[in-house]
Amino acid sequence: MPPVKKYIKEDIINVAYNIVKNEGYEGVNARRIARELGCSVQPIFHNFSSMDELNKEVYVKIYDKYKEYMISGKDNKENAYKHMGLAYIKFAKDYPEFFKILFMQKTDLSAESIVINDDMGNDVIKMGQILTGLSYEEQTKFHVKVWVFTHGIACLVATRTVQFTDNEIAELLESTVRQMLVGYKGGK
Amino acid sequence: MPPVKKYIKEDIINVAYNIVKNEGYEGVNARRIARELGCSVQPIFHNFSSMDELNKEVYVKIYDKYKEYMISGKDNKENAYKHMGLAYIKFAKDYPEFFKILFMQKTDLSAESIVINDDMGNDVIKMGQILTGLSYEEQTKFHVKVWVFTHGIACLVATRTVQFTDNEIAELLESTVRQMLVGYKGGK
DNA sequence: TACGTTATATAACACATGTTATTATACTAC
DNA sequence: GTAGTATAATAACATGTGTTATATAACGTA
């Protein structure tokens, strides 16, 4: 019954997603998306009940991109821990606006998507214990420190405050983790 | 010649400053300030050529507050280095919206106000050398690491991602710095 | 006392944005 | 082919924000 549907959800989401990628959510509005699609605003409100709904679907796509990075870091058996940290920072470097949205602003949505939650934190800590040989308590502290440090680099990269190369990042993270570890093992 | 001036620059800036303190710049607009002052918008545009100008003066006041924190950290001769880091984090805890504005968003204004610039970085590094006995090169690397870690904590605190107590922060920072140092001295 | 100046209020304009009412169009089912 | 319906365009409305035009009132000065 309907005439050809020219503008589907996916296309609209993609346009919005790309705007957010470059400018954050501030650049997104109905007329701007319509212009870039070459249509009026009607297809947007036909496919989404409101801009809010569209923005939420864009958020999901952003979070999917983040998961993509973190999963790719995970496949490394030996150095999974290290690669997850590097993937986190790489994401901040490749998609700074996304990183800011996910981890540098407090919103209702972002609250759930934080790295340290009880479940996955436990897994990571137990996995780490195998590598480090630290006690559970020490490994937990160690993990928090590595996480803080990693997050620190990522934030600096996302805001373009510093421009580390990939090598500099790897070296910075690696040597710091090594030093912290020496500190734990040497100290006690 | 003029009738009594009821609304002066300072009052207007203070109202805006307090809004930003609680809600960031998003909460600021002419009518809101007018309402809180109990006046129309005229006194605002009489005292400032535009909202932009007002916002910039608020930004200066925000940066002054930051400097106040950092100076109070500096007076400690012995542990100036440590106290500056703690002051940085304390500022992020006490004024999270300010911290986000100064250090978690890239703006033309914020670019100049970043912690590491060549001049003061050099001073801090030379000062640090006296305490650590590291070479200039090593001390530089050490300083970057401490700064990254400190910034990491501050960002997590500013976004309310974690809620460290002052003691937890001091302990976290202190023990990490100690470990890094052991790493440097032990390693080589 | 009258004038000129300035602070303020009221009201309006300009613009951006979300949203919707109305209309036109093109396809499918009959 | 006609009718019904989904899609889209046009245009408008509602609201929020920066900004300004106009009017009013108060104060110092002549």
Tab-separated table of C-alpha atoms in Angstrom, chain B:
chain	number	residue	atom	x	y	z
B	1	MET	CA	23.159	62.222	37.663
B	2	PRO	CA	22.101	58.601	37.567
B	3	PRO	CA	19.471	57.118	39.809
B	4	VAL	CA	20.605	54.500	42.296
B	5	LYS	CA	22.259	51.581	40.567
B	6	LYS	CA	20.635	48.489	41.994
B	7	TYR	CA	22.337	45.748	40.002
B	8	ILE	CA	26.094	45.860	39.555
B	9	LYS	CA	28.399	43.631	37.534
B	10	GLU	CA	29.595	41.752	40.551
B	11	ASP	CA	26.122	40.672	41.615
B	12	ILE	CA	25.248	39.502	38.127
B	13	ILE	CA	28.491	37.561	37.799
B	14	ASN	CA	27.913	35.952	41.166
B	15	VAL	CA	24.462	34.734	40.248
B	16	ALA	CA	25.758	33.272	36.976
B	17	TYR	CA	28.765	31.777	38.767
B	18	ASN	CA	26.527	29.951	41.207
B	19	ILE	CA	24.338	28.582	38.466
B	20	VAL	CA	27.410	27.279	36.647
B	21	LYS	CA	28.702	25.806	39.898
B	22	ASN	CA	25.631	23.616	40.187
B	23	GLU	CA	24.602	23.019	36.591
B	24	GLY	CA	27.398	24.103	34.294
B	25	TYR	CA	26.960	26.747	31.634
B	26	GLU	CA	23.847	25.038	30.320
B	27	GLY	CA	21.798	26.475	33.159
B	28	VAL	CA	22.796	30.052	32.433
B	29	ASN	CA	20.592	32.412	30.453
B	30	ALA	CA	19.592	36.039	30.711
B	31	ARG	CA	16.053	35.491	31.969
B	32	ARG	CA	17.148	32.981	34.591
B	33	ILE	CA	19.724	35.380	36.014
B	34	ALA	CA	17.168	38.197	35.933
B	35	ARG	CA	14.627	36.091	37.799
B	36	GLU	CA	17.119	35.132	40.505
B	37	LEU	CA	18.147	38.760	40.894
B	38	GLY	CA	14.520	39.860	40.920
B	39	CYS	CA	14.874	42.189	37.962
B	40	SER	CA	14.347	42.328	34.225
B	41	VAL	CA	17.031	41.405	31.711
B	42	GLN	CA	17.949	45.038	31.170
B	43	PRO	CA	20.479	45.371	33.998
B	44	ILE	CA	22.353	42.426	32.490
B	45	PHE	CA	22.679	43.915	29.035
B	46	HIS	CA	23.379	47.278	30.571
B	47	ASN	CA	26.372	45.879	32.417
B	48	PHE	CA	27.560	43.454	29.740
B	49	SER	CA	27.600	43.888	26.002
B	50	SER	CA	26.399	40.319	25.546
B	51	MET	CA	25.875	37.058	27.362
B	52	ASP	CA	29.148	35.908	25.859
B	53	GLU	CA	31.010	38.652	27.666
B	54	LEU	CA	29.295	37.776	30.922
B	55	ASN	CA	30.136	34.102	30.445
B	56	LYS	CA	33.769	34.955	29.883
B	57	GLU	CA	33.914	36.963	33.081
B	58	VAL	CA	32.355	34.030	34.895
B	59	TYR	CA	35.032	31.819	33.358
B	60	VAL	CA	37.721	34.084	34.806
B	61	LYS	CA	36.124	33.795	38.229
B	62	ILE	CA	36.037	30.025	37.861
B	63	TYR	CA	39.698	29.951	36.941
B	64	ASP	CA	40.477	32.189	39.923
B	65	LYS	CA	38.835	29.646	42.186
B	66	TYR	CA	41.022	26.961	40.654
B	67	LYS	CA	44.162	29.039	41.207
B	68	GLU	CA	43.107	29.565	44.806
B	69	TYR	CA	43.122	25.801	45.327
B	70	MET	CA	46.441	25.290	43.578
B	71	ILE	CA	48.173	28.100	45.460
B	72	SER	CA	47.011	26.711	48.780
B	73	GLY	CA	48.651	23.453	47.759
B	74	LYS	CA	51.901	25.193	46.967
B	75	ASP	CA	52.729	26.764	50.312
B	76	ASN	CA	53.887	23.432	51.672
B	77	LYS	CA	57.626	23.504	51.068
B	78	GLU	CA	58.390	19.854	51.654
B	79	ASN	CA	55.432	18.221	50.007
B	80	ALA	CA	54.442	20.936	47.560
B	81	TYR	CA	54.380	18.411	44.759
B	82	LYS	CA	52.069	16.055	46.564
B	83	HIS	CA	49.844	18.834	47.811
B	84	MET	CA	49.376	20.261	44.352
B	85	GLY	CA	48.094	16.925	43.138
B	86	LEU	CA	45.756	16.646	46.094
B	87	ALA	CA	44.569	20.207	45.595
B	88	TYR	CA	43.839	19.455	41.943
B	89	ILE	CA	41.684	16.496	42.946
B	90	LYS	CA	40.058	18.382	45.787
B	91	PHE	CA	39.048	21.084	43.352
B	92	ALA	CA	37.484	18.436	41.110
B	93	LYS	CA	35.588	17.103	44.105
B	94	ASP	CA	34.413	20.439	45.491
B	95	TYR	CA	33.630	22.030	42.115
B	96	PRO	CA	32.973	19.226	39.645
B	97	GLU	CA	31.228	21.442	37.105
B	98	PHE	CA	34.111	23.897	37.195
B	99	PHE	CA	36.624	21.111	36.756
B	100	LYS	CA	34.730	19.785	33.773
B	101	ILE	CA	34.678	23.228	32.197
B	102	LEU	CA	38.378	23.865	32.798
B	103	PHE	CA	39.851	20.462	32.035
B	104	MET	CA	37.358	18.141	30.420
B	105	GLN	CA	36.167	20.165	27.459
B	106	LYS	CA	38.213	21.600	24.652
B	107	THR	CA	37.554	25.301	24.191
B	108	ASP	CA	39.697	28.183	23.029
B	109	LEU	CA	39.774	29.509	26.554
B	110	SER	CA	40.666	26.270	28.272
B	111	ALA	CA	43.619	25.608	25.991
B	112	GLU	CA	45.840	28.105	27.739
B	113	SER	CA	45.019	26.998	31.228
B	114	ILE	CA	46.361	23.503	31.119
B	115	VAL	CA	48.679	22.289	33.841
B	116	ILE	CA	51.634	21.210	31.791
B	117	ASN	CA	53.172	24.060	29.911
B	118	ASP	CA	56.870	24.428	29.272
B	119	ASP	CA	57.656	27.044	31.902
B	120	MET	CA	55.985	25.732	34.962
B	121	GLY	CA	56.547	22.140	33.914
B	122	ASN	CA	60.279	22.790	34.054
B	123	ASP	CA	60.116	24.262	37.524
B	124	VAL	CA	58.087	21.397	38.836
B	125	ILE	CA	60.446	18.866	37.301
B	126	LYS	CA	63.553	20.479	38.755
B	127	MET	CA	61.861	20.705	42.108
B	128	GLY	CA	60.929	17.059	41.860
B	129	GLN	CA	64.479	16.068	41.035
B	130	ILE	CA	65.631	17.310	44.415
B	131	LEU	CA	63.210	14.968	46.120
B	132	THR	CA	63.645	11.922	43.921
B	133	GLY	CA	67.219	12.154	42.737
B	134	LEU	CA	66.184	10.972	39.283
B	135	SER	CA	67.817	12.204	36.107
B	136	TYR	CA	66.101	15.047	34.303
B	137	GLU	CA	64.786	12.691	31.661
B	138	GLU	CA	63.471	10.167	34.142
B	139	GLN	CA	61.976	12.850	36.312
B	140	THR	CA	60.138	14.198	33.258
B	141	LYS	CA	58.632	10.807	32.534
B	142	PHE	CA	57.813	10.344	36.187
B	143	HIS	CA	56.101	13.711	36.261
B	144	VAL	CA	53.942	12.907	33.253
B	145	LYS	CA	52.854	9.674	34.883
B	146	VAL	CA	51.966	11.308	38.162
B	147	TRP	CA	50.091	13.976	36.308
B	148	VAL	CA	48.149	11.438	34.227
B	149	PHE	CA	47.244	9.491	37.337
B	150	THR	CA	46.195	12.589	39.240
B	151	HIS	CA	44.146	13.798	36.312
B	152	GLY	CA	42.547	10.354	36.066
B	153	ILE	CA	41.351	10.474	39.659
B	154	ALA	CA	40.134	14.039	39.250
B	155	CYS	CA	38.103	13.171	36.153
B	156	LEU	CA	36.482	10.197	37.847
B	157	VAL	CA	35.636	12.347	40.844
B	158	ALA	CA	34.320	15.267	38.776
B	159	THR	CA	31.914	13.052	36.865
B	160	ARG	CA	30.853	11.321	40.103
B	161	THR	CA	31.855	8.037	38.527
B	162	VAL	CA	33.534	7.065	41.779
B	163	GLN	CA	33.156	8.581	45.215
B	164	PHE	CA	36.503	8.430	46.912
B	165	THR	CA	36.873	9.908	50.379
B	166	ASP	CA	39.696	12.368	50.941
B	167	ASN	CA	41.624	9.661	52.753
B	168	GLU	CA	41.165	7.153	49.964
B	169	ILE	CA	42.375	9.737	47.465
B	170	ALA	CA	45.452	10.615	49.488
B	171	GLU	CA	46.302	6.969	50.011
B	172	LEU	CA	45.683	6.063	46.376
B	173	LEU	CA	47.829	8.872	45.054
B	174	GLU	CA	50.559	8.451	47.620
B	175	SER	CA	50.977	4.727	47.282
B	176	THR	CA	50.923	4.905	43.496
B	177	VAL	CA	53.575	7.592	43.380
B	178	ARG	CA	55.677	5.570	45.795
B	179	GLN	CA	55.330	2.494	43.613
B	180	MET	CA	56.261	4.333	40.459
B	181	LEU	CA	59.303	5.688	42.212
B	182	VAL	CA	60.324	2.274	43.415
B	183	GLY	CA	59.859	1.168	39.844
B	184	TYR	CA	62.265	3.794	38.592
B	185	LYS	CA	64.861	3.301	41.253
B	186	GLY	CA	64.569	-0.449	41.414
B	187	GLY	CA	64.462	-1.027	37.686
B	188	LYS	CA	67.613	0.745	36.708
